[in-house]
mmCIF file of C-alpha atoms in Angstrom:
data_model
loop_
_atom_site.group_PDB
_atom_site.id
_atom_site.type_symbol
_atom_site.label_atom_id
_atom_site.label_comp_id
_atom_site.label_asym_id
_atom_site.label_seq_id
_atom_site.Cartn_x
_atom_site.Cartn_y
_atom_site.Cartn_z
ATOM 1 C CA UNK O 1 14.476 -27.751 40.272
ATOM 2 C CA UNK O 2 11.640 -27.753 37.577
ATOM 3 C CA UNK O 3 10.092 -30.598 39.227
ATOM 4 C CA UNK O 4 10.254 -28.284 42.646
ATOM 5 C CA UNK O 5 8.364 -25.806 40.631
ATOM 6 C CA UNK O 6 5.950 -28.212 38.900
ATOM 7 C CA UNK O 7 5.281 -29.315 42.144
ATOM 8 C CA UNK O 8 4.908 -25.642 43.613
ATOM 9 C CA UNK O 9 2.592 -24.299 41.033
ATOM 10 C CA UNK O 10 0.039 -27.275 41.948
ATOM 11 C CA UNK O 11 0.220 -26.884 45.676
ATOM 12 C CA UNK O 12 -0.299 -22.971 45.339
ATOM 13 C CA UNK O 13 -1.460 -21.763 41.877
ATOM 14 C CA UNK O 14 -1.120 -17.376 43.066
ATOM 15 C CA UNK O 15 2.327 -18.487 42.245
ATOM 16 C CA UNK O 16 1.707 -18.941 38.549
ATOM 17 C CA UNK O 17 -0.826 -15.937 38.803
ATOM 18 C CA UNK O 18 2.256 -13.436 40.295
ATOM 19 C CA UNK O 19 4.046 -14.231 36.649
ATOM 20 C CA UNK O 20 0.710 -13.559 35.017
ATOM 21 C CA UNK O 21 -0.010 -10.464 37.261
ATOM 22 C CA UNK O 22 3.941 -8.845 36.235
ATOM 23 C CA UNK O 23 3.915 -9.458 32.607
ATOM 24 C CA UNK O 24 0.332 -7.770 33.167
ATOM 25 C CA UNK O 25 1.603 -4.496 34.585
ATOM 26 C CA UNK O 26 4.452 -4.784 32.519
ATOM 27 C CA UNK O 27 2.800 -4.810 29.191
ATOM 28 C CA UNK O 28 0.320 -1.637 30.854
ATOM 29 C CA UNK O 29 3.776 -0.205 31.471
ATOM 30 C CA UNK O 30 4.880 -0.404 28.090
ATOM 31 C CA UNK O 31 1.789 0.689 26.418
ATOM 32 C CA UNK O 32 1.521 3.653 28.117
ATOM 33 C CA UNK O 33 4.843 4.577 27.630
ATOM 34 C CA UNK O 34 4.715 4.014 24.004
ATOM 35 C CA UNK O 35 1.030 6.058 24.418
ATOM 36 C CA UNK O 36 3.409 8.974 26.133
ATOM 37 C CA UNK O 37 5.719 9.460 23.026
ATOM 38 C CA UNK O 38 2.443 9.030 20.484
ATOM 39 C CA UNK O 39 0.921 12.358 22.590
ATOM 40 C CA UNK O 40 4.985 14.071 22.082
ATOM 41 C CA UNK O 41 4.892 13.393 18.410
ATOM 42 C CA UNK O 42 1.462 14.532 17.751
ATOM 43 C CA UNK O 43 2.141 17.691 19.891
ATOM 44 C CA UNK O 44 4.868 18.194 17.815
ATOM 45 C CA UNK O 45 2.559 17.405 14.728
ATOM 46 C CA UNK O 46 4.625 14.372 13.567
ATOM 47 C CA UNK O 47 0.891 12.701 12.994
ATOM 48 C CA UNK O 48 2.441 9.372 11.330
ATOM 49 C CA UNK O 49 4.860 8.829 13.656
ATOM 50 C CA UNK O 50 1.955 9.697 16.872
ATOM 51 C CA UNK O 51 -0.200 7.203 14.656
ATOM 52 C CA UNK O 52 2.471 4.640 14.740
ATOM 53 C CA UNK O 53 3.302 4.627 18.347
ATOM 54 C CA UNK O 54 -0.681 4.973 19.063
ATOM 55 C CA UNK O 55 -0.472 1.680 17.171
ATOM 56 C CA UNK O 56 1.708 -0.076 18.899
ATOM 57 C CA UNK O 57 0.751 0.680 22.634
ATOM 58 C CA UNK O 58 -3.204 -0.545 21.478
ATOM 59 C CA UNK O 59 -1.935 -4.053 20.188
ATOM 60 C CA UNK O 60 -0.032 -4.078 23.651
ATOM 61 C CA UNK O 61 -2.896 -3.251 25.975
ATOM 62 C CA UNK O 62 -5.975 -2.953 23.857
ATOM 63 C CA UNK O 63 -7.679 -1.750 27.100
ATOM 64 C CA UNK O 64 -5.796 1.011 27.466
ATOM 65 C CA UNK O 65 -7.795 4.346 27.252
ATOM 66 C CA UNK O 66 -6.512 7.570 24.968
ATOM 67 C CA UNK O 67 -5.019 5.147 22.124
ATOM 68 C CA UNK O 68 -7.880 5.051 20.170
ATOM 69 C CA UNK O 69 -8.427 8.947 20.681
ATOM 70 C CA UNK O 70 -4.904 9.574 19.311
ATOM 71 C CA UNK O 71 -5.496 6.989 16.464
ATOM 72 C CA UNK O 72 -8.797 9.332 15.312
ATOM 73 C CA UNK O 73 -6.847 12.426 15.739
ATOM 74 C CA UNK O 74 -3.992 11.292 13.512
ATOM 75 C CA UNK O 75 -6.269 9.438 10.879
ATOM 76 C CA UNK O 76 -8.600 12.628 10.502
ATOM 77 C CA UNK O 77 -6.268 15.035 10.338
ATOM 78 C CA UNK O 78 -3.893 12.922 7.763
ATOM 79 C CA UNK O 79 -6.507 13.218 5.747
ATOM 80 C CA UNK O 80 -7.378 16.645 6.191
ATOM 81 C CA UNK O 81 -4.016 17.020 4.792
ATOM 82 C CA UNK O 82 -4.911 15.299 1.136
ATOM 83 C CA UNK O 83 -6.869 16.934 -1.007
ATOM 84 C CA UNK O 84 -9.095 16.221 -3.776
ATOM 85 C CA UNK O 85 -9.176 18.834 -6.973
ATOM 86 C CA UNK O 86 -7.567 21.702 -4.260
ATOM 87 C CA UNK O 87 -10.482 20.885 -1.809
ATOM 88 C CA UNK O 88 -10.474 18.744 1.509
ATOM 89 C CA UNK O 89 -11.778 14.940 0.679
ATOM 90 C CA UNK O 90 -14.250 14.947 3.181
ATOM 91 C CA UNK O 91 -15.104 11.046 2.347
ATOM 92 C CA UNK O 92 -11.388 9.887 4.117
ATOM 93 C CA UNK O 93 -11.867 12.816 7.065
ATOM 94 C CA UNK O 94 -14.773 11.085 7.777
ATOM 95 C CA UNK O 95 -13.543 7.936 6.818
ATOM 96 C CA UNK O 96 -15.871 5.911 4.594
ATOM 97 C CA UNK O 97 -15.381 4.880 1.050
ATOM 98 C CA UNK O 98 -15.190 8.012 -1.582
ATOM 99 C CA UNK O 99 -18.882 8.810 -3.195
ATOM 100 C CA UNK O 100 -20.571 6.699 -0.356
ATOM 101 C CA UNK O 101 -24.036 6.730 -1.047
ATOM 102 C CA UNK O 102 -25.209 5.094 2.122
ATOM 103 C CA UNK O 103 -26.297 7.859 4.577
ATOM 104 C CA UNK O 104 -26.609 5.801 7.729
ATOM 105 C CA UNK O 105 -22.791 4.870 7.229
ATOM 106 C CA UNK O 106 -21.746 8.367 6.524
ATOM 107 C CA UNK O 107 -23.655 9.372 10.431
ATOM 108 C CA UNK O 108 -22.153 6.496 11.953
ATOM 109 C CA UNK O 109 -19.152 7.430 11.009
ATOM 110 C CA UNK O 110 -19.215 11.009 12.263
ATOM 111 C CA UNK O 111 -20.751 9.918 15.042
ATOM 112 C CA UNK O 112 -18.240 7.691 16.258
ATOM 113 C CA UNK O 113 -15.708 10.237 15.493
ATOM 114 C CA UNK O 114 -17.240 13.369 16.951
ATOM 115 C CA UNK O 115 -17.176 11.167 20.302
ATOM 116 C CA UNK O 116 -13.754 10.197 19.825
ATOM 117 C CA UNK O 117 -12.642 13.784 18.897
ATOM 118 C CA UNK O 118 -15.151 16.047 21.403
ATOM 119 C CA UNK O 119 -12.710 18.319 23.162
ATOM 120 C CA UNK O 120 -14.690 18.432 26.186
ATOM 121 C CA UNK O 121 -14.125 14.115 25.902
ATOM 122 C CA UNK O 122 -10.780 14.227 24.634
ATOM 123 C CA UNK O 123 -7.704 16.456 25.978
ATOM 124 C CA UNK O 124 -5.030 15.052 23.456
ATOM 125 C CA UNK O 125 -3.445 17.781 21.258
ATOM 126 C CA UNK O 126 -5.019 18.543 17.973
ATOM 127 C CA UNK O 127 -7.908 17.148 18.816
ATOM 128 C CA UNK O 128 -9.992 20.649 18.459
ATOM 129 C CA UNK O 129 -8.326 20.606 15.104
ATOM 130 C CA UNK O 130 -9.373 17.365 14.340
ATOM 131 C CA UNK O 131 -13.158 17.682 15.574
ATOM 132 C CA UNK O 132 -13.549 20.805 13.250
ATOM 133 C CA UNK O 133 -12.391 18.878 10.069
ATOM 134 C CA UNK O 134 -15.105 16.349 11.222
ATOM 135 C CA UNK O 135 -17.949 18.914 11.321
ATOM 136 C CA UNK O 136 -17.082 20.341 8.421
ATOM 137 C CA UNK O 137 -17.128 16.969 6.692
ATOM 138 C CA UNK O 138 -20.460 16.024 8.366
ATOM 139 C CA UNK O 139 -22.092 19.636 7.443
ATOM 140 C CA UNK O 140 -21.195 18.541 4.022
ATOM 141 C CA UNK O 141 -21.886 14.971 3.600
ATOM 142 C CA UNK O 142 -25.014 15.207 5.432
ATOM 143 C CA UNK O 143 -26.340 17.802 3.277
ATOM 144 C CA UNK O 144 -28.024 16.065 -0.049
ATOM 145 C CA UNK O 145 -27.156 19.185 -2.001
ATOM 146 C CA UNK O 146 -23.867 20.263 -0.866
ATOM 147 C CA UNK O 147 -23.504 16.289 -0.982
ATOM 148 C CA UNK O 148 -24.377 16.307 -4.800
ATOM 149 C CA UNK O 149 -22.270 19.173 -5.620
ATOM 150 C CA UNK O 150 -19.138 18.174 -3.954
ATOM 151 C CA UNK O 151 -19.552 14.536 -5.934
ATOM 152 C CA UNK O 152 -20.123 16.740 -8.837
ATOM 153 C CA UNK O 153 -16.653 18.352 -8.764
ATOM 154 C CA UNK O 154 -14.434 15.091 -7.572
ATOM 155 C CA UNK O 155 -16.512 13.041 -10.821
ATOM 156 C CA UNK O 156 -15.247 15.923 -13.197
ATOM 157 C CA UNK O 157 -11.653 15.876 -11.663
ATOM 158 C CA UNK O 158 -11.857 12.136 -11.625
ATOM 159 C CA UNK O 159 -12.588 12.542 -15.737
ATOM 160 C CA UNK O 160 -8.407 14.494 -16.210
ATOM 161 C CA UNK O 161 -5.886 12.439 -16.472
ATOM 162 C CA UNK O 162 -3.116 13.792 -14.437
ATOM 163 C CA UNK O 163 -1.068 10.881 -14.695
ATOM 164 C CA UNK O 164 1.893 10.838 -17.007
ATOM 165 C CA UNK O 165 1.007 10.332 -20.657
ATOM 166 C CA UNK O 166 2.801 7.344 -22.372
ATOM 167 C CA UNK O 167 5.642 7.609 -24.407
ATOM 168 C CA UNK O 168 5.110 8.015 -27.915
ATOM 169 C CA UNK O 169 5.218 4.863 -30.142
ATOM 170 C CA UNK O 170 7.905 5.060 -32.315
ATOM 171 C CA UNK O 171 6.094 5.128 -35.629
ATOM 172 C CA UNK O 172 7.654 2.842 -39.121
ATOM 173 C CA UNK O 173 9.860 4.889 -41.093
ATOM 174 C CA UNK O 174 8.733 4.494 -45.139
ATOM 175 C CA UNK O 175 12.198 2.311 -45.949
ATOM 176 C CA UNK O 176 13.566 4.000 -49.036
ATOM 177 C CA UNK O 177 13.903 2.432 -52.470
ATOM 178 C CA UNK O 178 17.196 1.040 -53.507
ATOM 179 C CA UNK O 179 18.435 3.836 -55.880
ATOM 180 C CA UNK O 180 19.244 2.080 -59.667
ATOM 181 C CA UNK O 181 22.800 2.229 -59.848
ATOM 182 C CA UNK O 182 23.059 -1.028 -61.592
ATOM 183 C CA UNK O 183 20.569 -1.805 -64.265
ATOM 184 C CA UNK O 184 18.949 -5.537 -63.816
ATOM 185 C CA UNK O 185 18.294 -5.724 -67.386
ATOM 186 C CA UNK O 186 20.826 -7.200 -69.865
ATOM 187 C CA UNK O 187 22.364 -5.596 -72.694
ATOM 188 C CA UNK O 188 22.264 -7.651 -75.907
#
């Protein structure tokens, strides 16, 4: 019977191409179920969970449009949720390395992002939420001044050590001298 189908697949190759077309629509299937329960979870503001599940329907069908929306929704507003010396750290919301000093990165960044996040562009949940914590970043990353004070306050916070302190070293204890009980010298 594999012969048959050896044989089959040469004389008419839309054979092989139906197997190609249904694992196709099945994996477009699959993604955008697994899209479906990413938009439930962020609804319901489970944002790693959304993230994971955005994830995993993109590396099934990278084509597939809304995964990458969710992914920027979830990343921004993750890190809207850290903080940095009880402010927002405005470096991971936009997503570039902390104390970037490269302004063209910082403005490709945003601008990647405020396309991703636009509401008008992008009618996932949160994604108002998200776009906002974007501006805000931009407004003050773009600014040299608020730029320079903001760097100010994360180098002085970077300067405490929050971390736990080391135990103490035990320190020598001064061994005490042998008290003379018994005399070492001889009597004569």
């Amino acid at each position: 019977m594999c012969a048959f189908l050896r044989r089959e697949r040469k004389l008419n190759p839309a054979m092989e191409d139906a197997g190609a077309t249904t694992s196709a629509a099945a994996n477009m299937a699959e993604a955008e179920r697994l899209l479906g329960i990413a938009e439930k979870l962020l609804h319901n503001r489970d944002l790693t969970g959304s993230r994971e599940f955005a994830v995993l329907a993109q590396e099934t069908e990278p084509l597939l449009e809304g995964s990458d929306q969710i992914l920027a929704i979830s990343d921004v507003l993750i890190a809207g949720d850290r903080r940095v010396n009880n402010q927002f750290d405005w470096y991971s919301i936009i997503g570039v390395e902390r104390r970037s000093d490269n302004p063209d990165l910082i403005k490709k960044s945003y601008r990647r992002l405020a396309l991703l996040l636009h509401p008008d562009k992008n009618k996932f949940p949160l994604s108002d939420a998200a776009f906002k914590l974007v501006a805000d970043a931009w407004a003050v990353l773009s600014d040299p001044l608020k730029k320079s004070r903001y760097d100010a306050e994360l180098t002085l916070f970077s300067r405490v050590d929050l971390g736990p302190k080391p135990p103490p070293q035990p320190q020598p204890q001064p061994q005490p001298s042998p008290s003379p009980i018994f005399s070492t010298t001889s009597c004569r």
